[in-house]
Short mmCIF file of C-alpha atoms and ligand atoms in Angstrom, two decimals:
data_model
loop_
_atom_site.label_atom_id
_atom_site.label_comp_id
_atom_site.label_asym_id
_atom_site.label_seq_id
_atom_site.Cartn_x
_atom_site.Cartn_y
_atom_site.Cartn_z
CA MET F 292 -52.18 109.70 96.39
CA ILE F 293 -55.92 110.41 96.37
CA ASP F 294 -57.22 114.66 96.77
CA PHE F 295 -58.55 115.68 99.76
CA ALA F 296 -59.40 118.34 101.66
CA LEU F 297 -57.68 120.01 104.57
CA SER F 298 -58.92 122.03 107.28
CA ARG F 299 -57.97 123.47 110.53
CA ALA F 300 -59.85 123.35 113.51
CA SER F 301 -59.83 125.64 116.44
CA SER F 302 -60.31 123.64 119.14
CA PRO F 303 -61.17 120.16 120.44
CA ALA F 304 -64.77 120.39 120.19
CA GLU F 305 -64.43 121.59 116.23
CA ALA F 306 -62.75 119.13 115.63
CA SER F 307 -64.47 116.30 116.91
CA GLU F 308 -66.95 117.79 115.51
CA GLN F 309 -66.26 117.50 111.65
CA ALA F 310 -65.17 113.99 112.65
CA ALA F 311 -68.16 113.00 113.96
CA LYS F 312 -69.20 112.73 109.88
CA SER F 313 -67.10 109.94 109.21
CA LYS F 314 -68.74 106.31 109.51
CA THR F 315 -65.87 105.25 111.28
CA ALA F 316 -62.94 106.17 112.83
CA GLN F 317 -61.25 102.65 111.84
CA GLN F 318 -59.75 101.58 109.24
CA GLY F 319 -61.72 103.37 105.49
CA ALA F 320 -62.57 106.42 107.95
CA GLN F 321 -63.36 109.11 105.62
CA VAL F 322 -62.20 112.09 108.28
CA ARG F 323 -58.93 111.65 109.37
CA TYR F 324 -57.48 113.86 112.23
CA VAL F 325 -53.43 114.56 111.55
CA ALA F 326 -51.41 115.25 113.82
CA GLY F 327 -47.00 114.67 113.38
CA GLY F 328 -48.65 113.05 109.95
CA THR F 329 -45.59 110.46 110.28
CA THR F 330 -48.17 107.61 109.97
CA LEU F 331 -51.40 108.90 108.18
CA ILE F 332 -49.02 111.14 105.29
CA ASP F 333 -47.12 107.59 104.53
CA LEU F 334 -50.56 105.94 104.56
CA MET F 335 -52.73 108.48 102.37
CA LYS F 336 -49.61 108.39 99.95
CA LEU F 337 -49.87 104.46 99.78
CA ASP F 338 -53.61 104.69 99.41
CA VAL F 339 -53.83 102.68 102.21
CA GLU F 340 -55.96 105.62 103.81
CA THR F 341 -57.87 107.20 101.43
CA PRO F 342 -59.73 110.27 103.70
CA VAL F 343 -62.10 112.76 101.92
CA ARG F 344 -60.55 115.30 104.68
CA VAL F 345 -57.74 115.83 107.01
CA VAL F 346 -59.02 118.06 109.87
CA ASP F 347 -55.19 120.06 110.90
CA ILE F 348 -55.00 119.72 114.71
CA ASN F 349 -51.52 120.85 115.59
CA ARG F 350 -53.16 124.35 116.44
CA LEU F 351 -55.25 123.21 119.64
CA GLU F 352 -53.99 123.31 122.96
CA LEU F 353 -53.12 119.66 123.66
CA ALA F 354 -49.10 120.18 123.68
CA ARG F 355 -48.69 120.66 127.87
CA THR F 356 -47.12 118.15 130.18
CA GLU F 357 -48.98 119.09 133.46
CA ARG F 358 -48.53 117.12 136.94
CA GLN F 359 -51.77 117.45 138.60
CA PRO F 360 -52.85 117.46 142.40
CA ASP F 361 -53.23 113.95 142.91
CA GLY F 362 -49.67 113.35 141.65
CA SER F 363 -51.24 112.20 138.54
CA LEU F 364 -49.33 113.49 134.97
CA ARG F 365 -51.67 114.99 132.53
CA ILE F 366 -50.22 114.83 128.67
CA GLY F 367 -51.79 116.42 126.13
CA ALA F 368 -52.47 114.93 122.52
CA MET F 369 -50.47 117.26 121.28
CA VAL F 370 -46.83 116.88 123.12
CA ARG F 371 -44.22 115.60 120.41
CA ASN F 372 -42.13 112.33 121.27
CA ALA F 373 -39.29 113.98 121.84
CA ASP F 374 -40.31 116.87 123.98
CA LEU F 375 -42.20 113.90 126.41
CA ALA F 376 -38.86 111.95 126.55
CA HIS F 377 -37.31 114.82 127.86
CA ASP F 378 -40.09 115.94 130.33
CA PRO F 379 -38.29 116.02 133.71
CA ASN F 380 -41.10 114.29 135.21
CA VAL F 381 -40.88 111.72 132.69
CA VAL F 382 -36.79 111.29 132.72
CA ARG F 383 -37.49 111.21 136.43
CA ASP F 384 -40.85 109.63 137.04
CA TYR F 385 -41.35 107.02 134.31
CA PRO F 386 -37.81 106.62 133.02
CA VAL F 387 -39.26 103.02 130.77
CA LEU F 388 -41.91 105.92 129.00
CA SER F 389 -38.71 107.74 128.45
CA GLN F 390 -36.52 104.70 127.15
CA GLY F 391 -39.27 103.64 125.23
CA LEU F 392 -39.96 106.59 123.64
CA LEU F 393 -36.33 107.78 122.36
CA SER F 394 -35.61 103.63 121.01
CA GLY F 395 -38.78 104.80 118.44
CA ALA F 396 -38.26 105.72 115.18
CA THR F 397 -35.40 108.59 114.68
CA GLY F 398 -34.73 112.67 116.43
CA GLN F 399 -36.65 114.03 113.38
CA LEU F 400 -39.24 111.38 113.58
CA ARG F 401 -39.79 111.71 117.47
CA ASN F 402 -40.27 115.99 116.89
CA MET F 403 -43.31 115.53 114.99
CA ALA F 404 -44.70 112.57 116.34
CA THR F 405 -46.97 113.31 118.55
CA THR F 406 -48.11 111.51 121.86
CA GLY F 407 -51.58 110.57 120.20
CA GLY F 408 -51.10 109.83 117.21
CA ASN F 409 -48.32 107.04 118.51
CA LEU F 410 -50.52 105.69 120.21
CA LEU F 411 -52.80 105.16 116.70
CA GLN F 412 -50.09 104.20 114.47
CA ARG F 413 -51.15 101.24 112.03
CA THR F 414 -49.15 98.04 111.38
CA ARG F 415 -46.10 98.05 109.39
CA CYS F 416 -47.05 94.34 108.59
CA SER F 417 -45.79 94.55 104.59
CA TYR F 418 -48.97 93.02 103.14
CA PHE F 419 -50.82 96.00 104.78
CA ARG F 420 -49.35 98.42 103.56
CA ASP F 421 -48.91 97.17 100.25
CA LEU F 422 -51.91 97.47 97.51
CA ALA F 423 -50.45 95.24 95.30
CA TYR F 424 -51.87 92.56 97.83
CA ALA F 425 -54.66 92.55 97.25
CA GLU F 426 -55.02 90.01 100.59
CA CYS F 427 -55.69 91.70 103.94
CA ASN F 428 -58.66 91.38 106.15
CA LYS F 429 -57.29 94.63 107.90
CA ARG F 430 -57.40 96.82 104.87
CA THR F 431 -60.29 95.26 102.95
CA PRO F 432 -62.30 92.47 105.35
CA GLY F 433 -63.15 89.39 104.21
CA SER F 434 -60.19 89.51 101.42
CA GLY F 435 -57.41 86.63 102.88
CA CYS F 436 -54.13 87.09 104.86
CA SER F 437 -51.45 87.16 102.58
CA ALA F 438 -49.28 87.08 106.03
CA ILE F 439 -49.95 84.05 107.16
CA GLY F 440 -48.26 81.67 104.81
CA GLY F 441 -46.43 84.89 103.52
CA HIS F 442 -43.00 86.25 104.84
CA ASN F 443 -43.55 86.64 108.32
CA ARG F 444 -40.62 87.18 110.33
CA THR F 445 -41.60 90.30 111.92
CA HIS F 446 -45.37 89.03 112.79
CA ALA F 447 -46.72 88.80 115.73
CA ILE F 448 -46.94 85.64 117.97
CA LEU F 449 -49.51 86.54 120.53
CA GLY F 450 -53.05 87.62 120.17
CA THR F 451 -53.06 86.74 116.68
CA SER F 452 -56.14 85.14 114.72
CA GLU F 453 -56.78 83.10 111.88
CA HIS F 454 -57.46 86.19 109.86
CA CYS F 455 -54.84 88.58 111.42
CA ILE F 456 -51.56 88.20 112.46
CA ALA F 457 -50.05 91.97 112.06
CA THR F 458 -47.72 92.97 115.09
CA HIS F 459 -48.55 96.19 117.09
CA PRO F 460 -45.23 98.60 116.11
CA SER F 461 -45.48 101.31 119.06
CA ASP F 462 -42.39 101.30 121.77
CA MET F 463 -44.52 104.25 123.86
CA ALA F 464 -47.68 102.44 123.87
CA VAL F 465 -45.78 99.52 125.18
CA ALA F 466 -44.65 101.41 128.12
CA MET F 467 -47.80 102.98 128.62
CA MET F 468 -49.65 99.45 128.97
CA ALA F 469 -47.11 98.57 132.14
CA LEU F 470 -47.58 101.75 133.41
CA GLU F 471 -51.75 101.66 133.32
CA ALA F 472 -52.13 105.36 131.56
CA ARG F 473 -55.64 106.36 130.44
CA ILE F 474 -57.01 107.75 127.20
CA HIS F 475 -59.29 110.79 127.74
CA ILE F 476 -62.11 111.20 124.54
CA LEU F 477 -63.75 114.05 123.51
CA ASN F 478 -66.47 114.07 121.25
CA GLY F 479 -68.61 116.81 120.91
CA GLN F 480 -69.52 117.79 124.33
CA SER F 481 -68.93 114.46 126.18
CA GLU F 482 -65.95 113.12 127.76
CA ARG F 483 -65.17 109.62 128.69
CA GLU F 484 -61.79 107.67 130.33
CA VAL F 485 -60.19 104.42 129.16
CA PRO F 486 -58.01 102.80 130.62
CA ILE F 487 -54.61 101.69 128.12
CA GLY F 488 -55.38 98.81 128.87
CA GLU F 489 -59.09 98.83 127.38
CA PHE F 490 -58.24 100.92 124.39
CA TYR F 491 -56.69 98.56 121.52
CA LEU F 492 -59.18 95.15 120.32
CA LEU F 493 -57.84 91.86 119.82
CA PRO F 494 -58.17 91.09 115.28
CA GLY F 495 -60.73 88.56 115.82
CA ASN F 496 -62.77 88.15 112.89
CA THR F 497 -62.13 91.88 112.71
CA PRO F 498 -59.20 92.88 112.21
CA ASN F 499 -60.15 96.55 110.44
CA LEU F 500 -61.48 97.38 113.64
CA GLU F 501 -58.05 98.35 115.99
CA ASN F 502 -59.69 100.07 119.22
CA VAL F 503 -62.47 101.73 120.24
CA LEU F 504 -63.11 105.09 119.10
CA LYS F 505 -66.01 106.33 116.94
CA PRO F 506 -66.77 108.64 114.31
CA GLY F 507 -66.30 112.31 116.28
CA ASP F 508 -63.47 110.85 119.23
CA LEU F 509 -60.77 112.82 119.86
CA ILE F 510 -57.87 111.79 122.18
CA THR F 511 -57.34 115.28 124.32
CA TYR F 512 -54.52 113.72 126.69
CA VAL F 513 -53.15 110.68 128.69
CA THR F 514 -52.55 110.41 132.36
CA LEU F 515 -49.77 108.37 134.37
CA PRO F 516 -51.36 107.61 137.94
CA PRO F 517 -48.64 108.68 140.93
CA PRO F 518 -45.56 107.04 140.96
CA VAL F 519 -45.85 104.43 143.52
CA ALA F 520 -42.34 105.47 145.73
CA GLY F 521 -39.54 102.64 145.90
CA ALA F 522 -40.42 101.20 142.01
CA ARG F 523 -38.34 101.09 139.18
CA SER F 524 -39.07 100.81 135.44
CA HIS F 525 -37.28 99.82 132.24
CA TYR F 526 -37.77 99.67 128.69
CA LEU F 527 -36.06 97.27 126.73
CA LYS F 528 -35.93 96.63 122.64
CA LEU F 529 -33.96 94.32 121.09
CA ARG F 530 -34.40 94.64 116.98
CA ASP F 531 -32.19 93.90 113.48
CA ARG F 532 -30.36 96.99 113.96
CA ALA F 533 -29.30 99.92 116.67
CA SER F 534 -31.52 101.93 116.18
CA TYR F 535 -34.74 103.48 113.54
CA GLU F 536 -36.27 100.04 113.59
CA PHE F 537 -39.25 98.70 114.73
CA ALA F 538 -39.21 95.98 118.13
CA LEU F 539 -38.63 92.77 117.64
CA ALA F 540 -39.16 91.96 121.27
CA SER F 541 -39.00 95.38 124.05
CA ALA F 542 -40.30 94.43 127.81
CA ALA F 543 -41.49 97.78 129.55
CA VAL F 544 -41.13 96.54 133.53
CA VAL F 545 -42.43 98.69 136.80
CA ILE F 546 -41.47 96.68 139.12
CA HIS F 547 -41.27 97.13 142.86
CA VAL F 548 -38.82 95.06 145.26
CA ASP F 549 -39.58 95.20 148.78
CA GLY F 550 -36.67 93.64 151.12
CA GLU F 551 -36.06 90.10 148.77
CA ARG F 552 -39.71 90.30 147.10
CA ILE F 553 -41.19 91.43 144.06
CA ARG F 554 -43.96 93.53 145.91
CA LYS F 555 -45.73 94.69 142.65
CA ALA F 556 -44.80 93.84 138.30
CA ARG F 557 -46.29 95.29 135.39
CA ILE F 558 -45.55 94.33 132.37
CA ALA F 559 -45.82 95.10 128.53
CA PHE F 560 -43.98 93.47 125.92
CA GLY F 561 -43.88 95.55 122.38
CA GLY F 562 -43.20 93.71 118.87
CA VAL F 563 -44.36 90.38 119.04
CA GLY F 564 -48.26 91.29 119.82
CA THR F 565 -51.21 92.09 118.25
CA ARG F 566 -51.23 95.28 120.51
CA PRO F 567 -49.28 96.66 122.67
CA TRP F 568 -49.17 93.11 124.94
CA ARG F 569 -49.09 93.66 128.94
CA SER F 570 -48.84 89.98 130.13
CA PRO F 571 -50.95 89.57 133.13
CA GLU F 572 -49.06 86.13 133.69
CA ALA F 573 -45.81 87.26 134.01
CA GLU F 574 -46.34 89.73 136.63
CA HIS F 575 -48.66 86.48 138.58
CA ALA F 576 -45.83 85.35 138.15
CA LEU F 577 -43.05 87.79 139.73
CA GLU F 578 -45.57 88.73 142.56
CA GLY F 579 -44.59 87.58 145.73
CA LYS F 580 -41.22 85.57 144.35
CA ALA F 581 -37.97 86.44 145.13
CA ALA F 582 -36.62 88.64 142.94
CA ASP F 583 -34.01 86.22 141.30
CA GLU F 584 -33.38 84.51 137.74
CA ALA F 585 -35.57 81.53 138.61
CA THR F 586 -38.35 84.00 138.83
CA PHE F 587 -38.10 86.26 135.73
CA ARG F 588 -37.43 83.00 133.85
CA ALA F 589 -40.72 81.62 135.61
CA ALA F 590 -42.16 85.02 134.78
CA ALA F 591 -41.06 84.71 130.72
CA ASP F 592 -42.45 80.99 130.19
CA ALA F 593 -45.95 81.98 131.86
CA ALA F 594 -45.68 85.57 129.61
CA LEU F 595 -45.25 82.85 125.94
CA ARG F 596 -47.27 80.16 127.07
CA ASN F 597 -49.91 80.80 124.69
CA ALA F 598 -47.71 82.20 122.10
CA LYS F 599 -48.40 80.50 118.36
CA PRO F 600 -45.68 81.98 116.18
CA GLN F 601 -45.64 81.71 112.05
CA ARG F 602 -43.56 79.93 110.30
CA ASP F 603 -40.52 82.71 110.15
CA ASN F 604 -41.23 83.80 113.40
CA ALA F 605 -40.30 81.00 115.59
CA PHE F 606 -37.30 82.77 117.16
CA LYS F 607 -39.47 85.99 118.82
CA VAL F 608 -40.52 83.14 121.44
CA GLU F 609 -37.35 82.78 122.67
CA LEU F 610 -36.19 86.90 122.12
CA ALA F 611 -39.24 88.00 123.85
CA LYS F 612 -38.48 85.86 126.88
CA ARG F 613 -34.66 86.33 127.15
CA CYS F 614 -35.97 90.33 126.47
CA LEU F 615 -38.56 89.99 129.95
CA ILE F 616 -35.27 88.67 131.79
CA ARG F 617 -32.90 90.73 130.84
CA ALA F 618 -35.04 94.19 131.52
CA LEU F 619 -36.24 92.68 134.67
CA THR F 620 -32.19 92.02 135.53
CA THR F 621 -31.26 95.31 134.54
CA VAL F 622 -33.85 96.99 136.86
CA THR F 623 -33.55 95.48 140.24
CA THR F 624 -29.76 95.13 139.81
C1 FAD Y 268 -40.04 105.40 109.17
C2 FAD Y 268 -40.12 104.97 111.24
C3 FAD Y 268 -40.01 104.84 111.70
C4 FAD Y 268 -40.91 104.09 112.61
N1 FAD Y 268 -40.44 104.09 113.85
C5 FAD Y 268 -40.96 103.78 115.14
C6 FAD Y 268 -40.37 103.10 116.53
O1 FAD Y 268 -39.05 102.52 116.23
N2 FAD Y 268 -40.93 102.70 117.34
C7 FAD Y 268 -42.46 103.79 116.89
O2 FAD Y 268 -42.64 103.31 118.36
N3 FAD Y 268 -42.88 103.68 116.33
C8 FAD Y 268 -42.31 104.09 115.13
N4 FAD Y 268 -42.43 105.05 114.36
C9 FAD Y 268 -43.59 105.33 114.22
C10 FAD Y 268 -44.15 107.03 114.38
O3 FAD Y 268 -43.98 106.68 116.01
C11 FAD Y 268 -45.62 107.09 114.24
O4 FAD Y 268 -45.79 107.11 113.00
C12 FAD Y 268 -45.83 108.23 114.81
O5 FAD Y 268 -45.72 107.84 116.76
C13 FAD Y 268 -47.29 109.00 114.87
O6 FAD Y 268 -47.50 109.98 115.34
P1 FAD Y 268 -47.52 111.02 114.47
O7 FAD Y 268 -48.10 112.54 114.92
O8 FAD Y 268 -47.28 111.86 113.16
O9 FAD Y 268 -49.94 110.91 113.79
P2 FAD Y 268 -50.13 110.98 112.41
O10 FAD Y 268 -49.91 110.57 111.36
O11 FAD Y 268 -50.19 112.70 112.58
O12 FAD Y 268 -51.35 110.28 112.73
C14 FAD Y 268 -51.55 109.19 112.78
C15 FAD Y 268 -53.05 108.55 113.50
O13 FAD Y 268 -53.57 109.02 114.91
C16 FAD Y 268 -54.41 110.13 114.06
N5 FAD Y 268 -54.98 111.07 115.12
C17 FAD Y 268 -53.66 111.68 115.86
N6 FAD Y 268 -54.07 112.48 116.78
C18 FAD Y 268 -55.40 112.22 117.44
C19 FAD Y 268 -55.87 112.89 118.39
N7 FAD Y 268 -55.32 113.07 118.82
N8 FAD Y 268 -57.23 111.65 118.39
C20 FAD Y 268 -57.76 110.67 117.58
N9 FAD Y 268 -56.80 110.38 116.85
C21 FAD Y 268 -55.51 110.97 116.72
C22 FAD Y 268 -54.71 110.24 113.00
O14 FAD Y 268 -56.21 110.71 112.73
C23 FAD Y 268 -54.30 108.96 112.40
O15 FAD Y 268 -55.20 108.45 111.83
C24 FAD Y 268 -42.04 105.10 112.96
C25 FAD Y 268 -42.54 105.97 112.05
C26 FAD Y 268 -41.66 105.76 110.60
C27 FAD Y 268 -41.71 106.84 108.95
#
């Protein structure tokens, strides 16, 4: 672990000002915020992240969840994953989010992990996390990708490129993708709002660029749209062991069935994509159709049609399909 300076921000604007001194907010950032520290500190110990300054944002007043007059729910970036999972509004109106959060990590980690930090957690690709492997385009642009042709059982099958096949590991972000969350960002004195569907970048030729954040950007809060009356939601995560494990495949489902027909569906996958994976193909295959097994199977086939499995992870194609079918069956019966 390299030496670094630690400072504490007393306001969001001050935090942003300190981070604006970094040349990038992506891999190689010279300034990083620390929230719960459960991703950042690990990666600093591994020398994958080497900031010269770490800005502690734990004292910022961003740890509240508030219902807004329009019925949306505003979640502060510093709300801990455990608190969010048990928030009465979330449990009642957005069960997919509560279930997604509770399926992640462990109780101790969820007590530390924050909403902003969870959105920005880095991949668990072992080649990215281990400096013994020189080839990693995400860590060192242009160096190659050891995972392609390496051990890639847990890697992505959707959204990959010839430069990177690293899986996005978050459960929370997958649920937020299906809920069509919006991410609020402060930079100095200016604020902007990004739909979560536009927040994450595909790896393409530049896997080191993971999202739209620029130097000085601070996530201040996330909003969830008002719950749709009659809609139901569910998160199903499949993994090698029942807890303390990342998803091999997961499905977040928000669905509104009107009589026999599906009026609206929002579908996202975890464990299979290079970013939390929204599937408009599945949504299209569901909307207007009967809520039955044939429809669910057609949606699953549509969602995985463009999957590009690697040597060790072809099993994920069928696993992700079954995951979606089971999640849809659970939520509609
Ligand atoms: C053993 C283990 C198992 C895990 N299992 C799972 C799992 O099954 N599912 C899952 O989803 N996750 C899992 N995680 C990941 C965990 O959920 C994340 O580490 C956690 O959510 C990150 O939040 P944090 O507040 O600790 O982030 P930090 O480590 O503090 O920060 C992470 C990154 O986000 C940036 N950041 C933080 N807050 C902001 C902000 N407000 N604005 C801008 N940038 C910000 C930081 O600069 C840093 O780059 C696991 C982690 C561990 C260590």
